[in-house]
């Protein structure tokens, strides 16, 4: 059962980063492996979803999120409480790697579509 504090943190994250919250909730829920075959498959699907402006807006939110938690040595608690991510990370670097993969995949897709840097 979700505590009031966790609910408040999640609601704050959804207000502050609504597109990023939605992306993580849709692609990295408890069925990600069934729906996308692997974590990499979920990253690839997430990076291709939505119009160009939508994906750019997600990148902007990602940057804001990253600047607010970037110094954290372990992102797992932040990902769980802010986004309810269902991915189980055994090491802190796995969480950072996933978030960086999401960012990099979004950037690559946008660059490929626009043929320029963002």
PDB file of C-alpha atoms in Angstrom:
ATOM      1  CA  UNK A   1       0.000   0.000   0.000  1.00  0.00           C
ATOM      2  CA  UNK A   2       1.276   3.454  -0.889  1.00  0.00           C
ATOM      3  CA  UNK A   3       1.946   5.811   1.992  1.00  0.00           C
ATOM      4  CA  UNK A   4       0.740   9.402   1.956  1.00  0.00           C
ATOM      5  CA  UNK A   5       4.329  10.641   1.608  1.00  0.00           C
ATOM      6  CA  UNK A   6       5.003   8.402  -1.395  1.00  0.00           C
ATOM      7  CA  UNK A   7       1.752   9.474  -3.001  1.00  0.00           C
ATOM      8  CA  UNK A   8       2.676  13.138  -2.504  1.00  0.00           C
ATOM      9  CA  UNK A   9       6.134  12.588  -4.006  1.00  0.00           C
ATOM     10  CA  UNK A  10       4.644  10.790  -6.984  1.00  0.00           C
ATOM     11  CA  UNK A  11       2.063  13.524  -7.534  1.00  0.00           C
ATOM     12  CA  UNK A  12       4.775  16.178  -7.339  1.00  0.00           C
ATOM     13  CA  UNK A  13       6.848  14.307  -9.934  1.00  0.00           C
ATOM     14  CA  UNK A  14       3.820  13.933 -12.192  1.00  0.00           C
ATOM     15  CA  UNK A  15       3.171  17.668 -12.016  1.00  0.00           C
ATOM     16  CA  UNK A  16       6.817  18.612 -12.497  1.00  0.00           C
ATOM     17  CA  UNK A  17       7.675  16.036 -15.178  1.00  0.00           C
ATOM     18  CA  UNK A  18       4.353  14.835 -16.613  1.00  0.00           C
ATOM     19  CA  UNK A  19       5.686  13.545 -19.928  1.00  0.00           C
ATOM     20  CA  UNK A  20       8.653  11.757 -18.383  1.00  0.00           C
ATOM     21  CA  UNK A  21       6.375  10.274 -15.715  1.00  0.00           C
ATOM     22  CA  UNK A  22       4.017   9.011 -18.397  1.00  0.00           C
ATOM     23  CA  UNK A  23       6.839   7.567 -20.498  1.00  0.00           C
ATOM     24  CA  UNK A  24       8.304   5.648 -17.561  1.00  0.00           C
ATOM     25  CA  UNK A  25       4.888   4.468 -16.404  1.00  0.00           C
ATOM     26  CA  UNK A  26       3.944   3.239 -19.873  1.00  0.00           C
ATOM     27  CA  UNK A  27       7.187   1.582 -20.914  1.00  0.00           C
ATOM     28  CA  UNK A  28       8.853   0.493 -17.671  1.00  0.00           C
ATOM     29  CA  UNK A  29       5.950  -1.026 -15.790  1.00  0.00           C
ATOM     30  CA  UNK A  30       5.693  -4.602 -14.538  1.00  0.00           C
ATOM     31  CA  UNK A  31       4.936  -5.880 -18.069  1.00  0.00           C
ATOM     32  CA  UNK A  32       7.855  -4.276 -19.916  1.00  0.00           C
ATOM     33  CA  UNK A  33       9.527  -7.617 -20.632  1.00  0.00           C
ATOM     34  CA  UNK A  34       6.287  -9.163 -21.938  1.00  0.00           C
ATOM     35  CA  UNK A  35       5.401  -6.135 -24.070  1.00  0.00           C
ATOM     36  CA  UNK A  36       8.866  -5.275 -25.416  1.00  0.00           C
ATOM     37  CA  UNK A  37      10.918  -8.442 -24.920  1.00  0.00           C
ATOM     38  CA  UNK A  38      13.629  -6.780 -22.867  1.00  0.00           C
ATOM     39  CA  UNK A  39      14.638  -3.587 -21.167  1.00  0.00           C
ATOM     40  CA  UNK A  40      16.431  -2.533 -24.360  1.00  0.00           C
ATOM     41  CA  UNK A  41      13.254  -3.169 -26.330  1.00  0.00           C
ATOM     42  CA  UNK A  42      11.301  -0.940 -23.943  1.00  0.00           C
ATOM     43  CA  UNK A  43      13.914   1.819 -24.314  1.00  0.00           C
ATOM     44  CA  UNK A  44      13.745   1.584 -28.109  1.00  0.00           C
ATOM     45  CA  UNK A  45       9.934   1.686 -28.119  1.00  0.00           C
ATOM     46  CA  UNK A  46       9.835   4.615 -25.703  1.00  0.00           C
ATOM     47  CA  UNK A  47      12.319   6.597 -27.791  1.00  0.00           C
ATOM     48  CA  UNK A  48      10.187   6.238 -30.924  1.00  0.00           C
ATOM     49  CA  UNK A  49       6.803   7.036 -29.405  1.00  0.00           C
ATOM     50  CA  UNK A  50       5.165  10.375 -30.055  1.00  0.00           C
ATOM     51  CA  UNK A  51       5.661  13.289 -32.369  1.00  0.00           C
ATOM     52  CA  UNK A  52       8.966  15.103 -32.639  1.00  0.00           C
ATOM     53  CA  UNK A  53       7.846  18.009 -30.417  1.00  0.00           C
ATOM     54  CA  UNK A  54       6.586  15.543 -27.807  1.00  0.00           C
ATOM     55  CA  UNK A  55       9.936  13.753 -27.686  1.00  0.00           C
ATOM     56  CA  UNK A  56      11.774  17.083 -27.457  1.00  0.00           C
ATOM     57  CA  UNK A  57       9.566  18.038 -24.511  1.00  0.00           C
ATOM     58  CA  UNK A  58      10.406  14.726 -22.822  1.00  0.00           C
ATOM     59  CA  UNK A  59      14.109  15.503 -23.249  1.00  0.00           C
ATOM     60  CA  UNK A  60      13.583  18.889 -21.627  1.00  0.00           C
ATOM     61  CA  UNK A  61      11.826  17.240 -18.673  1.00  0.00           C
ATOM     62  CA  UNK A  62      14.562  14.580 -18.494  1.00  0.00           C
ATOM     63  CA  UNK A  63      17.209  17.304 -18.252  1.00  0.00           C
ATOM     64  CA  UNK A  64      15.264  19.057 -15.489  1.00  0.00           C
ATOM     65  CA  UNK A  65      14.779  15.778 -13.636  1.00  0.00           C
ATOM     66  CA  UNK A  66      18.449  14.890 -14.063  1.00  0.00           C
ATOM     67  CA  UNK A  67      19.608  18.260 -12.757  1.00  0.00           C
ATOM     68  CA  UNK A  68      17.476  17.758  -9.655  1.00  0.00           C
ATOM     69  CA  UNK A  69      18.763  14.239  -8.877  1.00  0.00           C
ATOM     70  CA  UNK A  70      21.977  14.091 -10.899  1.00  0.00           C
ATOM     71  CA  UNK A  71      24.253  14.154  -7.881  1.00  0.00           C
ATOM     72  CA  UNK A  72      22.515  11.179  -6.258  1.00  0.00           C
ATOM     73  CA  UNK A  73      24.789   8.170  -6.124  1.00  0.00           C
ATOM     74  CA  UNK A  74      21.798   5.823  -6.263  1.00  0.00           C
ATOM     75  CA  UNK A  75      18.796   6.730  -8.433  1.00  0.00           C
ATOM     76  CA  UNK A  76      16.793   3.635  -7.559  1.00  0.00           C
ATOM     77  CA  UNK A  77      14.850   5.223  -4.664  1.00  0.00           C
ATOM     78  CA  UNK A  78      14.092   8.324  -6.765  1.00  0.00           C
ATOM     79  CA  UNK A  79      12.872   6.271  -9.707  1.00  0.00           C
ATOM     80  CA  UNK A  80      10.669   4.167  -7.469  1.00  0.00           C
ATOM     81  CA  UNK A  81       9.093   6.966  -5.468  1.00  0.00           C
ATOM     82  CA  UNK A  82       8.759   9.503  -8.309  1.00  0.00           C
ATOM     83  CA  UNK A  83       7.848   7.253 -11.220  1.00  0.00           C
ATOM     84  CA  UNK A  84       6.843   3.871  -9.777  1.00  0.00           C
ATOM     85  CA  UNK A  85       9.307   2.205 -12.117  1.00  0.00           C
ATOM     86  CA  UNK A  86       8.904  -1.572 -12.026  1.00  0.00           C
ATOM     87  CA  UNK A  87      12.402  -2.429 -13.230  1.00  0.00           C
ATOM     88  CA  UNK A  88      14.431  -4.217 -10.569  1.00  0.00           C
ATOM     89  CA  UNK A  89      17.977  -2.896 -10.406  1.00  0.00           C
ATOM     90  CA  UNK A  90      20.545  -4.896  -8.479  1.00  0.00           C
ATOM     91  CA  UNK A  91      23.156  -2.104  -8.572  1.00  0.00           C
ATOM     92  CA  UNK A  92      22.871   1.691  -8.544  1.00  0.00           C
ATOM     93  CA  UNK A  93      24.724   2.044 -11.839  1.00  0.00           C
ATOM     94  CA  UNK A  94      22.032  -0.011 -13.594  1.00  0.00           C
ATOM     95  CA  UNK A  95      19.441   2.665 -12.797  1.00  0.00           C
ATOM     96  CA  UNK A  96      21.709   5.447 -14.071  1.00  0.00           C
ATOM     97  CA  UNK A  97      22.473   3.421 -17.177  1.00  0.00           C
ATOM     98  CA  UNK A  98      18.778   2.972 -17.954  1.00  0.00           C
ATOM     99  CA  UNK A  99      18.007   6.666 -17.568  1.00  0.00           C
ATOM    100  CA  UNK A 100      21.010   7.581 -19.716  1.00  0.00           C
ATOM    101  CA  UNK A 101      19.912   5.038 -22.339  1.00  0.00           C
ATOM    102  CA  UNK A 102      16.463   6.625 -22.462  1.00  0.00           C
ATOM    103  CA  UNK A 103      18.017  10.057 -22.958  1.00  0.00           C
ATOM    104  CA  UNK A 104      20.518   8.861 -25.566  1.00  0.00           C
ATOM    105  CA  UNK A 105      17.861   6.953 -27.514  1.00  0.00           C
ATOM    106  CA  UNK A 106      15.563   9.968 -27.584  1.00  0.00           C
ATOM    107  CA  UNK A 107      18.456  12.164 -28.771  1.00  0.00           C
ATOM    108  CA  UNK A 108      19.482   9.717 -31.486  1.00  0.00           C
ATOM    109  CA  UNK A 109      15.931   9.450 -32.781  1.00  0.00           C
ATOM    110  CA  UNK A 110      15.462  13.193 -32.904  1.00  0.00           C
ATOM    111  CA  UNK A 111      18.832  13.740 -34.560  1.00  0.00           C
ATOM    112  CA  UNK A 112      18.044  11.054 -37.123  1.00  0.00           C
ATOM    113  CA  UNK A 113      14.696  12.629 -37.891  1.00  0.00           C
ATOM    114  CA  UNK A 114      15.885  16.238 -38.048  1.00  0.00           C
ATOM    115  CA  UNK A 115      19.449  15.624 -39.293  1.00  0.00           C
ATOM    116  CA  UNK A 116      20.822  18.110 -36.770  1.00  0.00           C
ATOM    117  CA  UNK A 117      21.882  18.405 -33.178  1.00  0.00           C
ATOM    118  CA  UNK A 118      19.414  19.574 -30.582  1.00  0.00           C
TER     119      UNK A 118
END
